[in-house]
Amino acid sequence: MEQQQQHLFITLSFFLVFFLHCSTPTLAQAPALAPAPPGPTNVTKILEKAGQFTIFIRLMKATQVANQLLGQLNNSNNGITIFAPSDSAFSSLSAGTLNTLTDEQKVELVQFHIIPTFLSSSQFQTVSNPLRTQAGDSADGKFPLNVTTSGNSVNITSGLTNTSVSGTIYTDGQLAVYQIDQVLKPYQIFDPKPPAPAPAPAKSKKKAAAIAESPDDTTADNSKAVSLTAMQNVVFWGVSAIVIALSL
Ligand SMILES: *[C@@H]1O[C@H](CO)[C@@H](O)[C@H](O)[C@H]1NC(C)=O
Ligand SMILES: *[C@@H]1O[C@H](CO)[C@@H](O)[C@H](O)[C@H]1NC(C)=O
Ligand SMILES: *[C@@H]1O[C@H](CO)[C@@H](O)[C@H](O)[C@H]1NC(C)=O
Ligand SMILES: *[C@@H]1O[C@H](CO)[C@@H](O)[C@H](O)[C@H]1NC(C)=O
Ligand SMILES: *[C@@H]1O[C@H](CO)[C@@H](O)[C@H](O)[C@H]1NC(C)=O
């Protein structure tokens, strides 16, 4: 009887140690933070500073294109050119336009505004059309983008949108950011030929602003983690009570 109790005590102690170990995994794994390196040019920061690009910034973040750009600016020798649509460009889209797009189409729309080459304003005069955008090859007619100049004005057309550069936000020989006041619509997403679904009757500004709220898909995982920890605690305290009772 005495020996049996001792055996039970040792077994329970083992479980106690085991569950203690399991309940505290995150404490042991806090990663050391390295000091931030100077790093590539931060496009988000440039657009934030310029103001009036809040929707484009939110779209770039929600689609992960902002992170993609950081990597590209760090590695590419060709540089990057961005045609950044202003907030008023987005608010002049018809109501609910952004909300009808799939995640993939949002990525394509943002990438359609990015050229994987640095283009100074004087280079617009000699660039060969159609331009290649990050959204894909223009050769198949899905993402055509042409730039033409006349005098000081730089006109841009996607076939569905005609606009022109309205200002230079930033240029450093590797990255150029130009303001445009209309969203460039690629054929791949906005082809007028297939019957379009009826647009939702909603205020365009609010809809557009809501777009970048990325869906919170971590909730389910969090609740699972919480209930697991709760269960570990129940077992932990239960085992502790038995161990204490036995050792008294
Ligand atoms: C870029 O700038 C934005 C805004 O200032 C900031 O929130 C973000 O953390 C920066 N990204 C990097 C990689 O430094
Ligand atoms: C930039 O590139 C260097 C060398 O390829 C790499 O070590 C570094 O992690 C990169 N930094 C970022 C922010 O991508
Ligand atoms: C550029 O666009 C303006 C209107 O925005 C138009 O008057 C002009 O003819 C266009 N120029 C070219 C070369 O397409
Ligand atoms: C773009 O330019 C190419 C070559 O000049 C032309 O074939 C094409 O039709 C143009 N596309 C648009 C949308 O203007
Ligand atoms: C864009 O401009 C071209 C001529 O420069 C014209 O034929 C076309 O209809 C215009 N498209 C739109 C959507 O305004």
Coordinates of C-alpha atoms and ligand atoms in Angstrom, one line a residue:
M1 CA 0.0 0.0 0.0
E2 CA 2.8 2.4 1.0
Q3 CA 4.7 1.4 -2.1
Q4 CA 1.7 1.8 -4.3
Q5 CA 1.1 5.3 -3.1
Q6 CA 4.7 6.2 -3.7
H7 CA 4.5 4.9 -7.2
L8 CA 1.3 6.9 -7.8
F9 CA 3.0 10.0 -6.4
I10 CA 6.0 9.6 -8.8
T11 CA 3.7 9.0 -11.8
L12 CA 1.7 12.1 -11.0
S13 CA 4.8 14.2 -10.4
F14 CA 5.9 13.2 -13.8
F15 CA 2.6 14.4 -15.4
L16 CA 2.8 17.6 -13.3
V17 CA 6.3 18.4 -14.8
F18 CA 5.1 17.4 -18.2
F19 CA 2.0 19.8 -18.1
L20 CA 4.0 22.6 -16.6
H21 CA 6.3 22.3 -19.5
C22 CA 3.5 22.3 -22.0
S23 CA 1.7 25.3 -20.5
T24 CA 4.6 27.6 -20.9
P25 CA 6.1 27.1 -24.4
T26 CA 5.8 30.8 -25.4
L27 CA 7.8 32.1 -22.5
A28 CA 10.9 30.1 -23.6
Q29 CA 10.8 31.2 -27.3
A30 CA 10.8 35.0 -27.3
P31 CA 13.0 35.8 -30.3
A32 CA 15.8 38.3 -29.9
L33 CA 15.1 41.4 -31.9
A34 CA 17.8 42.4 -34.3
P35 CA 18.5 46.1 -34.8
A36 CA 16.7 47.4 -37.9
P37 CA 19.1 47.7 -41.0
P38 CA 18.8 50.9 -43.2
G39 CA 16.9 48.7 -45.7
P40 CA 15.2 49.5 -49.0
T41 CA 13.1 52.6 -49.8
N42 CA 9.8 52.4 -48.0
V43 CA 7.1 53.2 -50.5
T44 CA 4.3 53.2 -47.9
K45 CA 6.2 55.9 -46.0
I46 CA 6.7 58.0 -49.1
L47 CA 2.9 57.8 -49.9
E48 CA 1.9 58.5 -46.3
K49 CA 4.1 61.6 -46.3
A50 CA 2.6 62.8 -49.6
G51 CA -1.0 62.5 -48.1
Q52 CA -4.2 61.7 -50.2
F53 CA -3.1 58.2 -51.0
T54 CA -4.8 56.4 -48.1
I55 CA -6.8 54.0 -50.1
F56 CA -3.9 53.0 -52.4
I57 CA -1.8 52.4 -49.3
R58 CA -4.4 50.3 -47.7
L59 CA -4.8 48.2 -50.9
M60 CA -1.0 47.8 -51.1
K61 CA -0.9 46.5 -47.5
A62 CA -4.0 44.3 -47.8
T63 CA -2.7 42.6 -50.9
Q64 CA 0.9 42.2 -49.6
V65 CA 2.2 44.2 -52.6
A66 CA 3.8 46.7 -50.2
N67 CA 6.0 43.9 -48.8
Q68 CA 6.7 42.6 -52.3
L69 CA 8.0 46.1 -53.3
L70 CA 10.4 46.2 -50.3
G71 CA 12.0 43.0 -51.6
Q72 CA 12.1 44.2 -55.2
L73 CA 13.6 47.6 -54.3
N74 CA 16.2 45.8 -52.3
N75 CA 17.2 43.4 -55.1
S76 CA 16.3 44.8 -58.5
N77 CA 18.7 46.9 -60.5
N78 CA 16.0 48.0 -62.9
G79 CA 14.1 50.0 -60.3
I80 CA 10.4 50.5 -60.0
T81 CA 7.9 53.1 -61.3
I82 CA 4.5 53.5 -59.6
F83 CA 1.5 55.3 -60.9
A84 CA -0.2 56.1 -57.6
P85 CA -4.0 56.8 -57.8
S86 CA -5.1 59.5 -55.4
D87 CA -8.0 59.1 -53.0
S88 CA -10.1 61.2 -55.3
A89 CA -9.2 58.7 -58.1
F90 CA -10.7 55.9 -56.0
S91 CA -13.8 57.9 -55.0
S92 CA -14.6 58.6 -58.7
L93 CA -14.9 54.8 -59.4
S94 CA -18.5 53.8 -59.5
A95 CA -20.1 52.7 -56.2
G96 CA -18.8 49.5 -54.7
T97 CA -16.3 48.7 -57.5
L98 CA -13.5 47.6 -55.2
N99 CA -15.8 45.4 -53.1
T100 CA -16.8 43.4 -56.2
L101 CA -13.2 42.4 -56.8
T102 CA -11.8 39.1 -55.6
D103 CA -8.6 39.1 -53.6
E104 CA -6.7 38.0 -56.8
Q105 CA -8.2 40.9 -58.8
K106 CA -7.2 43.4 -56.0
V107 CA -3.6 42.1 -56.3
E108 CA -3.8 42.5 -60.1
L109 CA -5.3 46.0 -59.9
V110 CA -2.5 47.2 -57.6
Q111 CA 0.2 45.5 -59.6
F112 CA -1.2 47.0 -62.8
H113 CA -0.1 50.4 -61.4
I114 CA 3.5 49.3 -61.0
I115 CA 6.2 49.1 -63.7
P116 CA 9.2 46.9 -62.9
T117 CA 11.6 49.6 -64.3
F118 CA 12.6 53.0 -63.2
L119 CA 11.2 55.6 -65.6
S120 CA 12.2 59.3 -65.3
S121 CA 9.8 61.8 -66.8
S122 CA 12.0 62.3 -69.8
Q123 CA 12.1 58.5 -70.4
F124 CA 8.4 58.6 -71.0
Q125 CA 9.1 60.2 -74.4
T126 CA 11.0 57.2 -75.6
V127 CA 9.4 54.3 -73.8
S128 CA 8.1 51.6 -76.1
N129 CA 4.4 50.6 -75.8
P130 CA 2.8 48.7 -74.4
L131 CA 4.6 48.9 -71.0
R132 CA 5.1 45.7 -69.0
T133 CA 3.4 46.0 -65.6
Q134 CA 3.8 43.9 -62.5
A135 CA 0.3 42.5 -63.2
G136 CA 1.6 40.5 -66.2
D137 CA 2.5 40.6 -69.8
S138 CA 0.7 43.1 -71.9
A139 CA 1.1 40.9 -75.0
D140 CA -2.0 38.9 -74.4
G141 CA -4.1 42.0 -74.2
K142 CA -5.2 41.5 -70.6
F143 CA -3.0 44.2 -69.0
P144 CA -2.1 46.7 -71.8
L145 CA -0.7 50.0 -70.6
N146 CA 0.5 52.7 -73.0
V147 CA 2.3 56.0 -72.2
T148 CA 2.4 58.9 -74.6
T149 CA 3.7 62.4 -74.2
S150 CA 2.8 65.7 -75.7
G151 CA 4.7 68.7 -74.5
N152 CA 4.9 68.5 -70.7
S153 CA 1.9 66.2 -70.4
V154 CA 2.3 62.4 -70.0
N155 CA -0.8 60.6 -71.0
I156 CA -1.5 57.1 -69.9
T157 CA -4.1 54.7 -71.3
S158 CA -5.2 51.2 -70.5
G159 CA -7.8 51.2 -73.2
L160 CA -10.5 51.5 -70.5
T161 CA -9.0 54.5 -68.7
N162 CA -7.4 57.6 -70.2
T163 CA -5.6 59.8 -67.7
S164 CA -2.3 61.7 -67.3
V165 CA 0.4 62.2 -64.8
S166 CA -0.6 65.0 -62.5
G167 CA 2.5 65.2 -60.4
T168 CA 5.8 63.7 -59.3
I169 CA 5.7 62.4 -55.7
Y170 CA 9.2 61.0 -55.5
T171 CA 12.1 60.1 -57.7
D172 CA 15.6 59.0 -56.7
G173 CA 17.0 57.2 -59.8
Q174 CA 15.8 53.8 -58.6
L175 CA 12.2 54.5 -57.6
A176 CA 9.7 56.9 -59.2
V177 CA 6.3 57.6 -57.9
Y178 CA 3.8 59.6 -60.0
Q179 CA 0.4 60.8 -59.0
I180 CA -2.6 60.0 -61.3
D181 CA -6.2 61.1 -60.6
Q182 CA -7.9 58.1 -62.1
V183 CA -7.6 54.4 -61.3
L184 CA -6.2 52.5 -64.3
K185 CA -8.6 49.8 -65.2
P186 CA -7.1 46.8 -66.9
Y187 CA -9.2 44.7 -69.4
Q188 CA -8.5 41.5 -67.5
I189 CA -10.6 42.8 -64.6
F190 CA -13.0 45.4 -66.1
D191 CA -13.6 44.0 -69.6
P192 CA -17.0 45.6 -70.5
K193 CA -18.0 42.7 -72.8
P194 CA -19.2 40.1 -70.2
P195 CA -22.5 41.2 -68.5
A196 CA -21.5 42.9 -65.3
P197 CA -23.4 42.2 -62.1
A198 CA -25.6 45.0 -60.9
P199 CA -23.5 47.2 -58.6
A200 CA -24.5 47.3 -54.9
P201 CA -26.4 50.5 -54.0
A202 CA -23.8 52.0 -51.5
K203 CA -21.8 55.1 -50.8
S204 CA -18.6 54.7 -52.8
K205 CA -16.3 56.4 -50.3
K206 CA -17.4 54.3 -47.4
K207 CA -17.2 51.1 -49.5
A208 CA -13.7 52.0 -50.8
A209 CA -12.5 52.8 -47.3
A210 CA -13.8 49.5 -46.0
I211 CA -11.9 47.5 -48.6
A212 CA -8.5 47.3 -46.9
E213 CA -9.8 46.0 -43.6
S214 CA -8.3 42.6 -44.0
P215 CA -10.4 39.7 -42.8
D216 CA -9.6 38.5 -39.4
D217 CA -9.1 34.8 -40.0
T218 CA -7.0 34.2 -36.9
T219 CA -10.0 34.2 -34.5
A220 CA -10.7 30.5 -34.9
D221 CA -7.1 29.6 -34.2
N222 CA -6.9 31.9 -31.2
S223 CA -10.0 30.4 -29.6
K224 CA -8.6 26.9 -30.1
A225 CA -5.4 27.9 -28.5
V226 CA -7.2 29.5 -25.5
S227 CA -9.3 26.4 -24.9
L228 CA -6.3 24.1 -25.1
T229 CA -4.5 26.3 -22.5
A230 CA -7.6 26.2 -20.3
M231 CA -7.7 22.4 -20.5
Q232 CA -4.0 22.2 -19.6
N233 CA -4.7 24.4 -16.6
V234 CA -7.6 22.2 -15.4
V235 CA -5.4 19.1 -15.7
F236 CA -2.5 20.9 -14.1
W237 CA -4.5 22.0 -11.1
G238 CA -6.2 18.7 -10.8
V239 CA -2.9 16.8 -10.8
S240 CA -1.5 19.3 -8.4
A241 CA -4.4 18.8 -6.0
I242 CA -3.9 15.0 -6.1
V243 CA -0.1 15.3 -5.6
I244 CA -0.6 17.6 -2.6
A245 CA -3.3 15.4 -1.1
L246 CA -1.0 12.3 -1.5
S247 CA 2.0 14.0 0.0
L248 CA 0.1 15.2 3.1
Ligands
LIG1 C1 7.3 51.6 -43.9 O1 6.7 52.8 -43.4 C2 5.4 52.6 -42.8 C3 4.8 53.9 -42.5 O2 5.8 54.8 -41.9 C4 5.7 51.7 -41.5 O3 4.4 51.5 -40.9 C5 6.3 50.4 -41.9 O4 6.6 49.7 -40.8 C6 7.6 50.6 -42.7 N1 8.0 49.4 -43.2 C7 9.3 49.0 -43.1 C8 9.6 47.6 -43.6 O5 10.2 49.7 -42.6
LIG2 C1 18.2 43.1 -48.8 O1 19.1 42.2 -49.6 C2 20.1 41.7 -48.8 C3 21.1 41.0 -49.7 O2 20.4 40.3 -50.7 C4 19.5 40.8 -47.7 O3 20.5 40.2 -46.9 C5 18.6 41.6 -46.9 O4 17.9 40.7 -46.0 C6 17.5 42.2 -47.7 N1 16.7 43.1 -46.9 C7 15.4 43.2 -47.0 C8 14.7 44.2 -46.1 O5 14.7 42.5 -47.9
LIG3 C1 -3.3 63.8 -73.6 O1 -4.5 64.0 -72.9 C2 -5.1 65.2 -73.2 C3 -6.3 65.3 -72.3 O2 -6.1 64.8 -71.0 C4 -5.4 65.4 -74.6 O3 -5.9 66.7 -74.9 C5 -4.1 65.2 -75.4 O4 -4.5 65.2 -76.8 C6 -3.5 63.9 -75.1 N1 -2.2 63.8 -75.8 C7 -1.8 62.6 -76.4 C8 -0.5 62.7 -77.1 O5 -2.5 61.6 -76.4
LIG4 C1 -0.7 50.6 -77.1 O1 0.3 50.7 -78.1 C2 0.4 49.6 -79.0 C3 1.6 49.9 -79.8 O2 1.6 51.2 -80.3 C4 -0.9 49.5 -79.8 O3 -0.8 48.4 -80.6 C5 -2.1 49.3 -78.8 O4 -3.3 49.3 -79.5 C6 -2.1 50.4 -77.8 N1 -3.1 50.1 -76.8 C7 -3.8 51.0 -76.2 C8 -4.8 50.5 -75.1 O5 -3.8 52.2 -76.5
LIG5 C1 -9.4 57.3 -74.6 O1 -8.8 58.1 -75.7 C2 -9.0 57.5 -77.0 C3 -8.3 58.4 -78.0 O2 -7.2 59.1 -77.5 C4 -10.5 57.4 -77.3 O3 -10.6 56.8 -78.6 C5 -11.1 56.5 -76.2 O4 -12.5 56.5 -76.4 C6 -10.9 57.1 -74.8 N1 -11.4 56.2 -73.9 C7 -12.0 56.6 -72.8 C8 -12.5 55.5 -71.9 O5 -12.1 57.7 -72.5

